[in-house]
Short mmCIF file of C-alpha atoms in Angstrom, two decimals:
data_model
loop_
_atom_site.label_atom_id
_atom_site.label_comp_id
_atom_site.label_asym_id
_atom_site.label_seq_id
_atom_site.Cartn_x
_atom_site.Cartn_y
_atom_site.Cartn_z
CA UNK M 1 35.58 78.84 21.45
CA UNK M 2 33.40 80.63 23.75
CA UNK M 3 34.51 81.42 27.35
CA UNK M 4 31.88 80.14 29.79
CA UNK M 5 33.20 82.36 32.50
CA UNK M 6 32.16 85.59 30.71
CA UNK M 7 29.07 87.21 32.29
CA UNK M 8 26.13 87.70 30.13
CA UNK M 9 25.68 90.83 28.24
CA UNK M 10 23.77 93.49 30.21
CA UNK M 11 20.47 93.49 28.30
CA UNK M 12 20.31 89.55 28.11
CA UNK M 13 21.09 89.52 31.88
CA UNK M 14 18.30 92.05 32.55
CA UNK M 15 15.76 90.17 30.48
CA UNK M 16 16.67 87.02 32.38
CA UNK M 17 16.20 88.64 35.69
CA UNK M 18 13.03 90.37 34.60
CA UNK M 19 11.40 86.85 33.77
CA UNK M 20 12.74 84.96 36.73
CA UNK M 21 11.27 87.73 39.15
CA UNK M 22 7.86 86.90 37.77
CA UNK M 23 5.30 84.10 38.58
CA UNK M 24 4.92 81.55 35.81
CA UNK M 25 1.63 83.08 34.31
CA UNK M 26 3.08 86.57 34.39
CA UNK M 27 6.14 85.38 32.48
CA UNK M 28 3.72 84.62 29.53
CA UNK M 29 2.43 88.06 29.72
CA UNK M 30 5.91 89.54 29.57
CA UNK M 31 6.70 87.15 26.59
CA UNK M 32 3.61 88.59 24.99
CA UNK M 33 4.91 92.08 25.59
CA UNK M 34 8.32 91.12 23.90
CA UNK M 35 6.10 89.70 21.05
CA UNK M 36 4.29 92.87 20.44
CA UNK M 37 7.59 94.70 20.67
CA UNK M 38 9.36 92.84 17.82
CA UNK M 39 10.55 95.66 15.39
CA UNK M 40 9.25 95.57 12.02
CA UNK M 41 11.85 94.64 9.29
CA UNK M 42 13.64 97.84 7.69
CA UNK M 43 12.34 98.21 4.16
CA UNK M 44 15.61 96.72 2.53
CA UNK M 45 14.52 93.33 3.90
CA UNK M 46 10.61 93.81 4.00
CA UNK M 47 10.85 94.67 0.34
CA UNK M 48 13.29 91.56 -0.32
CA UNK M 49 12.02 88.66 1.63
CA UNK M 50 14.44 86.49 -0.59
CA UNK M 51 17.33 87.97 1.35
CA UNK M 52 16.18 86.47 4.71
CA UNK M 53 17.19 83.05 5.89
CA UNK M 54 14.32 80.65 7.09
CA UNK M 55 14.81 79.13 10.39
CA UNK M 56 13.40 75.58 9.72
CA UNK M 57 13.53 74.45 13.37
CA UNK M 58 10.88 76.90 14.48
CA UNK M 59 7.28 75.83 14.20
CA UNK M 60 6.22 78.80 12.17
CA UNK M 61 7.80 80.63 9.27
CA UNK M 62 10.48 82.66 10.74
CA UNK M 63 13.03 84.58 8.65
CA UNK M 64 16.15 86.36 9.89
CA UNK M 65 19.03 88.34 8.70
CA UNK M 66 22.21 89.34 10.41
CA UNK M 67 24.57 92.28 9.47
CA UNK M 68 27.84 93.10 10.82
CA UNK M 69 29.06 96.67 10.39
CA UNK M 70 32.49 98.19 10.07
CA UNK M 71 32.70 98.64 13.90
CA UNK M 72 31.99 94.86 14.11
CA UNK M 73 28.63 95.59 15.69
CA UNK M 74 25.94 93.10 15.17
CA UNK M 75 22.58 93.97 13.78
CA UNK M 76 19.82 91.26 13.84
CA UNK M 77 16.48 91.48 11.97
CA UNK M 78 13.72 88.83 12.39
CA UNK M 79 10.21 88.49 11.15
CA UNK M 80 7.62 86.06 12.11
CA UNK M 81 3.74 86.03 11.64
CA UNK M 82 1.18 87.68 13.90
CA UNK M 83 -0.36 84.27 14.40
CA UNK M 84 2.82 82.94 15.93
CA UNK M 85 3.22 85.28 18.99
CA UNK M 86 5.38 82.84 21.01
CA UNK M 87 8.07 82.80 18.18
CA UNK M 88 7.79 86.55 17.80
CA UNK M 89 8.48 86.84 21.53
CA UNK M 90 11.44 84.63 21.27
CA UNK M 91 12.80 86.54 18.31
CA UNK M 92 12.18 89.87 20.12
CA UNK M 93 14.10 88.82 23.15
CA UNK M 94 17.07 87.99 21.04
CA UNK M 95 16.89 91.09 18.81
CA UNK M 96 16.64 93.35 21.99
CA UNK M 97 18.94 91.43 24.00
CA UNK M 98 21.68 91.31 21.39
CA UNK M 99 21.34 94.96 20.30
CA UNK M 100 24.50 96.88 20.13
CA UNK M 101 26.81 93.99 20.74
CA UNK M 102 29.88 93.26 18.83
CA UNK M 103 30.82 89.88 17.07
CA UNK M 104 32.75 88.32 20.11
CA UNK M 105 29.93 89.13 22.48
CA UNK M 106 27.26 87.75 20.28
CA UNK M 107 29.22 84.46 19.72
CA UNK M 108 29.98 84.38 23.59
CA UNK M 109 26.29 84.05 24.41
CA UNK M 110 25.84 80.61 25.76
CA UNK M 111 23.76 78.27 23.49
CA UNK M 112 21.54 77.34 26.48
CA UNK M 113 20.58 80.96 27.23
CA UNK M 114 16.87 80.26 26.28
CA UNK M 115 16.78 77.45 28.97
CA UNK M 116 18.00 79.86 31.69
CA UNK M 117 15.20 82.62 31.40
CA UNK M 118 12.60 80.78 33.35
CA UNK M 119 10.21 80.14 30.39
CA UNK M 120 10.76 76.37 30.06
CA UNK M 121 7.82 75.54 32.45
CA UNK M 122 5.68 78.33 31.10
CA UNK M 123 5.87 77.44 27.45
CA UNK M 124 7.30 73.89 27.52
CA UNK M 125 10.69 72.55 26.72
CA UNK M 126 9.82 71.65 23.27
CA UNK M 127 8.82 75.15 22.27
CA UNK M 128 11.96 76.61 23.81
CA UNK M 129 14.02 74.63 21.23
CA UNK M 130 12.65 76.99 18.71
CA UNK M 131 14.45 79.84 20.52
CA UNK M 132 17.59 77.92 20.76
CA UNK M 133 17.59 77.30 17.10
CA UNK M 134 17.05 80.95 16.48
CA UNK M 135 20.04 81.81 18.59
CA UNK M 136 22.18 79.22 16.92
CA UNK M 137 21.22 80.56 13.49
CA UNK M 138 22.12 84.11 14.41
CA UNK M 139 25.48 83.13 15.83
CA UNK M 140 26.23 81.06 12.55
CA UNK M 141 25.36 83.98 10.42
CA UNK M 142 27.54 86.22 12.64
CA UNK M 143 30.34 83.91 12.18
CA UNK M 144 29.95 83.76 8.47
CA UNK M 145 29.68 87.47 8.10
CA UNK M 146 32.53 88.34 10.51
CA UNK M 147 34.75 85.80 8.75
CA UNK M 148 34.03 87.22 5.40
CA UNK M 149 35.77 90.39 6.55
CA UNK M 150 33.26 91.77 9.06
CA UNK M 151 32.46 94.76 6.82
CA UNK M 152 29.36 93.29 5.10
CA UNK U 1 -26.75 67.38 26.24
CA UNK U 2 -27.20 70.61 28.03
CA UNK U 3 -27.03 73.09 25.02
CA UNK U 4 -28.94 72.45 21.80
CA UNK U 5 -27.22 70.85 18.95
CA UNK U 6 -26.27 72.70 15.77
CA UNK U 7 -28.78 71.84 13.17
CA UNK U 8 -26.43 72.86 10.20
CA UNK U 9 -27.54 70.90 7.29
CA UNK U 10 -23.82 70.22 6.19
CA UNK U 11 -23.35 68.22 9.44
CA UNK U 12 -26.42 65.90 9.06
CA UNK U 13 -24.53 63.37 6.87
CA UNK U 14 -21.94 62.69 9.39
CA UNK U 15 -22.30 59.80 11.68
CA UNK U 16 -22.08 62.10 14.86
CA UNK U 17 -23.24 65.57 13.91
CA UNK U 18 -23.49 66.42 17.43
CA UNK U 19 -19.73 66.58 17.63
CA UNK U 20 -19.46 69.71 15.44
CA UNK U 21 -20.69 73.21 15.75
CA UNK U 22 -20.37 75.98 13.09
CA UNK U 23 -19.04 79.45 13.67
CA UNK U 24 -22.61 80.76 13.13
CA UNK U 25 -23.87 78.47 15.77
CA UNK U 26 -21.23 79.45 18.30
CA UNK U 27 -21.74 83.17 17.56
CA UNK U 28 -25.39 82.81 18.38
CA UNK U 29 -24.78 80.61 21.60
CA UNK U 30 -22.01 82.49 23.13
CA UNK U 31 -22.83 83.04 26.87
CA UNK U 32 -25.52 80.23 26.91
CA UNK U 33 -25.90 78.56 30.51
CA UNK U 34 -24.04 75.37 30.38
CA UNK U 35 -21.66 76.21 27.57
CA UNK U 36 -17.89 76.58 27.97
CA UNK U 37 -15.82 77.43 25.08
CA UNK U 38 -12.16 76.29 25.12
CA UNK U 39 -9.33 77.47 23.06
CA UNK U 40 -6.33 75.03 22.41
CA UNK U 41 -3.52 76.07 20.26
CA UNK U 42 -0.24 75.08 19.09
CA UNK U 43 1.04 78.53 20.02
CA UNK U 44 0.98 79.03 23.84
CA UNK U 45 0.44 82.79 23.56
CA UNK U 46 -2.06 83.00 20.76
CA UNK U 47 -5.07 83.00 23.24
CA UNK U 48 -3.51 86.05 25.03
CA UNK U 49 -3.30 87.95 21.80
CA UNK U 50 -7.13 87.78 21.30
CA UNK U 51 -9.78 84.94 21.81
CA UNK U 52 -13.42 84.33 21.50
CA UNK U 53 -15.27 86.22 24.23
CA UNK U 54 -15.92 84.20 27.27
CA UNK U 55 -13.51 81.29 26.13
CA UNK U 56 -10.91 79.74 28.45
CA UNK U 57 -7.48 78.48 27.44
CA UNK U 58 -6.27 74.86 27.84
CA UNK U 59 -2.74 74.34 26.49
CA UNK U 60 -1.83 70.89 25.35
CA UNK U 61 1.60 70.87 26.80
CA UNK U 62 1.47 72.88 30.02
CA UNK U 63 -2.09 71.81 31.07
CA UNK U 64 -2.87 68.33 29.54
CA UNK U 65 0.55 66.73 29.70
CA UNK U 66 2.03 65.27 32.95
CA UNK U 67 5.08 67.46 33.66
CA UNK U 68 7.20 64.38 34.62
CA UNK U 69 5.89 61.23 33.13
CA UNK U 70 5.25 61.11 29.38
CA UNK U 71 1.51 60.78 29.95
CA UNK U 72 -1.63 62.86 30.42
CA UNK U 73 -3.04 64.23 33.60
CA UNK U 74 -4.57 61.77 35.93
CA UNK U 75 -8.26 61.76 37.04
CA UNK U 76 -7.47 64.17 40.03
CA UNK U 77 -5.42 66.51 37.76
CA UNK U 78 -8.09 66.58 35.03
CA UNK U 79 -10.85 67.16 37.57
CA UNK U 80 -8.79 70.03 39.13
CA UNK U 81 -7.97 71.61 35.53
CA UNK U 82 -11.68 71.58 34.46
CA UNK U 83 -13.12 72.64 37.55
CA UNK U 84 -10.73 75.70 37.59
CA UNK U 85 -12.01 76.46 34.03
CA UNK U 86 -15.70 76.41 35.19
CA UNK U 87 -16.37 73.16 33.38
CA UNK U 88 -18.58 70.80 35.12
CA UNK U 89 -19.23 66.97 34.19
CA UNK U 90 -22.53 68.03 32.34
CA UNK U 91 -21.12 71.15 30.76
CA UNK U 92 -21.22 71.49 26.97
CA UNK U 93 -17.75 72.04 25.95
CA UNK U 94 -16.74 73.47 22.44
CA UNK U 95 -13.05 73.48 21.59
CA UNK U 96 -11.51 75.49 18.85
CA UNK U 97 -7.88 76.36 17.87
CA UNK U 98 -5.10 77.21 15.43
CA UNK U 99 -3.78 75.08 12.62
CA UNK U 100 -7.18 73.85 11.50
CA UNK U 101 -7.95 72.49 15.00
CA UNK U 102 -5.07 70.22 15.14
CA UNK U 103 -4.54 70.88 18.78
CA UNK U 104 -8.34 71.43 19.52
CA UNK U 105 -8.82 67.94 18.24
CA UNK U 106 -6.03 66.68 20.51
CA UNK U 107 -7.66 68.37 23.63
CA UNK U 108 -10.94 66.93 22.49
CA UNK U 109 -9.34 63.40 22.34
CA UNK U 110 -7.97 63.83 25.97
CA UNK U 111 -11.40 65.10 27.14
CA UNK U 112 -12.80 61.79 25.75
CA UNK U 113 -10.29 59.66 27.61
CA UNK U 114 -12.02 60.95 30.79
CA UNK U 115 -15.41 60.21 29.29
CA UNK U 116 -16.68 63.92 29.13
CA UNK U 117 -19.88 63.37 27.43
CA UNK U 118 -20.69 66.67 25.51
CA UNK U 119 -17.51 67.89 23.93
CA UNK U 120 -17.70 69.43 20.41
CA UNK U 121 -15.32 70.90 17.82
CA UNK U 122 -15.72 74.35 16.18
CA UNK U 123 -15.74 73.43 12.57
CA UNK U 124 -13.11 75.46 10.90
CA UNK U 125 -11.39 76.68 14.06
CA UNK U 126 -9.71 79.99 14.64
CA UNK U 127 -8.92 80.46 11.01
CA UNK U 128 -12.64 80.39 10.00
CA UNK U 129 -13.77 82.55 12.76
CA UNK U 130 -11.18 85.20 11.75
CA UNK U 131 -11.86 84.83 8.14
CA UNK U 132 -15.56 85.75 8.76
CA UNK U 133 -14.44 88.81 10.52
CA UNK U 134 -15.79 87.72 13.95
CA UNK U 135 -14.65 89.39 17.12
CA UNK U 136 -11.83 88.46 19.46
CA UNK U 137 -11.25 90.11 22.79
CA UNK U 138 -8.11 90.35 24.97
CA UNK U 139 -10.15 90.69 28.22
CA UNK U 140 -9.51 87.89 30.64
CA UNK U 141 -12.38 85.60 31.08
CA UNK U 142 -14.01 85.60 34.54
CA UNK U 143 -14.46 82.10 35.67
CA UNK U 144 -16.42 80.71 38.62
CA UNK U 145 -14.68 77.51 39.61
CA UNK U 146 -16.95 74.39 39.88
CA UNK U 147 -16.45 70.89 41.10
CA UNK U 148 -15.58 68.32 38.59
CA UNK U 149 -15.61 64.63 39.63
CA UNK U 150 -12.49 62.60 39.64
CA UNK U 151 -12.93 60.11 36.76
CA UNK U 152 -10.47 57.49 35.91
CA UNK U 153 -8.88 57.89 32.64
CA UNK U 154 -9.87 55.17 30.08
CA UNK U 155 -6.66 54.13 28.40
CA UNK U 156 -8.24 51.36 26.52
CA UNK U 157 -11.22 52.52 24.44
CA UNK U 158 -9.52 55.51 22.43
CA UNK U 159 -5.86 55.02 23.30
CA UNK U 160 -3.26 52.43 22.39
CA UNK U 161 0.24 51.75 23.49
CA UNK U 162 3.24 50.40 21.63
CA UNK U 163 2.49 46.65 22.68
CA UNK U 164 -1.08 47.16 21.53
CA UNK U 165 0.18 48.31 18.06
CA UNK U 166 2.44 45.29 17.77
CA UNK U 167 -0.62 43.11 18.67
CA UNK U 168 -2.76 45.06 16.14
CA UNK U 169 -0.28 44.49 13.19
CA UNK U 170 -2.08 43.09 10.12
CA UNK U 171 -5.10 45.31 10.93
CA UNK U 172 -5.49 48.74 9.39
CA UNK U 173 -3.23 51.43 10.39
CA UNK U 174 -3.30 55.12 9.24
CA UNK U 175 -0.06 57.07 9.33
CA UNK U 176 -1.25 60.78 9.14
CA UNK U 177 2.23 62.28 8.92
CA UNK U 178 3.62 64.15 6.00
CA UNK U 179 4.85 61.98 3.06
CA UNK U 180 8.38 62.92 3.92
CA UNK U 181 8.19 61.53 7.20
CA UNK U 182 6.22 58.36 6.03
CA UNK U 183 8.90 57.61 3.43
CA UNK U 184 11.65 57.98 5.88
CA UNK U 185 13.45 61.06 4.50
CA UNK U 186 12.96 62.84 7.86
CA UNK U 187 11.71 62.13 11.36
CA UNK U 188 9.78 65.38 11.93
CA UNK U 189 7.25 67.31 9.97
CA UNK U 190 8.75 69.80 7.57
CA UNK U 191 9.57 72.86 9.51
CA UNK U 192 9.24 71.39 12.72
CA UNK U 193 11.91 70.86 15.59
CA UNK U 194 13.52 67.50 15.97
CA UNK U 195 11.87 65.51 18.59
CA UNK U 196 14.35 62.67 19.08
CA UNK U 197 13.08 59.66 16.89
CA UNK U 198 16.25 57.69 16.00
CA UNK U 199 14.79 55.88 12.90
CA UNK U 200 12.69 57.29 10.05
CA UNK U 201 10.01 55.42 8.11
CA UNK U 202 6.61 53.97 8.97
CA UNK U 203 5.03 51.05 10.68
CA UNK U 204 4.64 48.16 8.19
CA UNK U 205 1.35 48.10 6.23
CA UNK U 206 0.31 51.61 7.46
CA UNK U 207 -1.40 53.68 4.87
CA UNK U 208 -0.35 57.25 4.63
CA UNK U 209 -3.12 59.78 4.84
CA UNK U 210 -1.86 63.06 5.90
CA UNK U 211 -4.34 64.48 8.47
CA UNK U 212 -4.93 67.76 6.61
CA UNK U 213 -6.61 65.83 3.67
CA UNK U 214 -9.76 65.70 5.80
CA UNK U 215 -10.21 69.50 5.60
CA UNK U 216 -11.31 71.73 2.94
CA UNK U 217 -9.59 75.00 1.96
CA UNK U 218 -11.61 77.04 4.33
CA UNK U 219 -10.54 74.63 7.13
CA UNK U 220 -13.92 72.98 7.68
CA UNK U 221 -14.23 69.13 7.46
CA UNK U 222 -14.87 67.86 3.87
CA UNK U 223 -18.29 66.40 3.23
CA UNK U 224 -18.88 62.86 4.04
CA UNK U 225 -18.67 61.58 0.46
CA UNK U 226 -15.20 63.11 0.06
CA UNK U 227 -13.95 61.79 3.46
CA UNK U 228 -15.20 58.31 2.24
CA UNK U 229 -13.36 58.52 -0.99
CA UNK U 230 -10.09 59.27 0.94
CA UNK U 231 -10.25 56.79 3.71
CA UNK U 232 -12.38 53.93 2.22
CA UNK U 233 -11.61 53.92 -1.38
CA UNK U 234 -8.12 55.58 -1.09
CA UNK U 235 -6.73 54.10 2.11
CA UNK U 236 -8.79 50.68 1.87
CA UNK U 237 -10.67 50.96 5.20
CA UNK U 238 -13.88 48.88 5.42
CA UNK U 239 -16.90 49.86 7.65
CA UNK U 240 -16.31 48.01 10.96
CA UNK U 241 -12.63 47.96 10.70
CA UNK U 242 -10.42 48.36 13.87
CA UNK U 243 -8.24 51.24 13.08
CA UNK U 244 -5.11 52.71 14.68
CA UNK U 245 -3.97 56.19 13.85
CA UNK U 246 -0.58 57.63 14.63
CA UNK U 247 1.60 60.42 13.86
CA UNK U 248 4.61 62.03 15.67
CA UNK U 249 3.34 62.45 19.18
CA UNK U 250 -0.38 61.73 18.76
CA UNK U 251 -1.78 65.32 18.04
CA UNK U 252 -2.32 65.24 14.12
CA UNK U 253 -3.74 61.54 14.66
CA UNK U 254 -6.24 62.83 17.10
CA UNK U 255 -7.64 64.92 14.17
CA UNK U 256 -7.86 61.69 11.97
CA UNK U 257 -9.33 59.85 15.03
CA UNK U 258 -12.03 62.55 15.28
CA UNK U 259 -12.87 62.23 11.35
CA UNK U 260 -12.94 58.54 11.39
CA UNK U 261 -14.83 58.24 14.56
CA UNK U 262 -17.38 60.91 14.48
CA UNK U 263 -17.68 61.91 10.94
CA UNK U 264 -17.43 58.38 9.26
CA UNK U 265 -18.70 56.40 12.14
CA UNK U 266 -15.95 53.88 12.80
CA UNK U 267 -16.63 52.54 16.20
CA UNK U 268 -13.20 51.23 17.02
CA UNK U 269 -10.60 53.74 16.16
CA UNK U 270 -7.79 54.20 18.66
CA UNK U 271 -4.99 56.80 18.64
CA UNK U 272 -1.41 55.75 19.26
CA UNK U 273 -0.09 58.81 21.15
CA UNK U 274 3.36 57.32 21.57
CA UNK U 275 3.46 57.53 17.81
CA UNK U 276 6.67 57.97 15.85
CA UNK U 277 8.78 59.49 18.70
CA UNK U 278 8.40 56.12 20.35
CA UNK U 279 8.16 53.68 17.57
CA UNK U 280 11.07 55.31 15.74
CA UNK U 281 13.25 54.90 18.86
CA UNK U 282 12.00 51.48 20.04
CA UNK U 283 14.33 48.48 19.80
CA UNK U 284 13.47 45.82 17.12
CA UNK U 285 10.12 47.05 16.20
CA UNK U 286 9.65 46.52 12.46
CA UNK U 287 10.01 49.69 10.13
CA UNK U 288 9.42 50.12 6.49
CA UNK U 289 11.06 52.89 4.36
CA UNK U 290 9.72 54.11 1.10
CA UNK U 291 6.32 54.96 -0.47
CA UNK U 292 4.80 51.50 -0.14
CA UNK U 293 3.10 50.45 2.96
CA UNK U 294 5.29 47.24 3.06
CA UNK U 295 4.49 43.81 4.45
CA UNK U 296 4.88 42.02 7.70
CA UNK U 297 7.76 39.78 7.82
CA UNK U 298 9.36 37.38 10.30
CA UNK U 299 8.52 37.83 14.09
CA UNK U 300 6.33 40.72 13.24
CA UNK U 301 3.81 38.79 11.35
CA UNK U 302 0.84 37.24 13.15
#
């Protein structure tokens, strides 16, 4: 179970504050910056797309893979096509916001975090659901990998 | 018409060739007085990554939908939106977009509800423009706002509501969703988010013609003879039929509405924008599952 009283991890909180500080149209520009900043996949995944899990709730082909290292730190890798910049932006927010967190911290991120960052009006509630699905998939993979010993 | 029509021979066989322009035509006419190019995409950020020079963006969800009621802008809202984009009542508007103009056709349909006279679709949309190596810019488009008159939306000629569909049962219906949705295996398009329809299947007697069958591999509309083979020979429509098209929320069926109305010349085609998200959750409306269109029975029959 997640503890709803936990504060958000620093990076996710900072992203939230950055979006909320902007006017609606500028929030789209910031999302575009995130989109452009989505890291490329490391070769072990870009050379093996079969290892990636497709997120079917997203409106464009999105693939993700989660690693949990020996220190229980989570590493998230996501890819989405250039012609789907909104999805790339969502992925980038999560990849950057979850970077360096451990298993418990990732699992404690509220599922409605995507609703809280001021993008619902700028991109529409329907589109935000794609980001919630992505977060849900990441947390599920973390649970699976951590449950399997956490040393994958 | 304020900007000359596209004389492309491929369009000549269509019932209303004035509703299409080719990428060549658009490239030659960019910047023409009286022309405004509108990009309308599924992805709300795609325009910002690069768009046709001088184009303005209109988003189906954040611009055309009312933020509270499940409806479109009213006349005052539409006037404000178009005026802010530099579009006057007599402006020639060319709309293009991603996903084979799926959302561009939807925007065009909404423009038509307000009776905007000269609104055209870029045949092939963004994909063809890109495939031909044509330029995009990320520069913001300078817009000189103009006055657009407040026009009352016409919700009768091109649009139907659920009760109209019930009244229409027994006349042709085209379900433009994927076969999986039509059969009732799922309530959303494959790879699309769940939008809340409670039941799966289709409206009785509806023929399933997935919208994308109207386009060729390069994203342009198929020639008239091929479209006739699909909609007349295949789906059984006859010239003069009253037709209602529907999908999930009315966007894919806007594309089919365009093809039937302007390419094949059906004069009474209406789009049911409530579509499956409404029908699939409405109480006691008839639903059929499986590959067969099904028949009207009991209280549903007229």
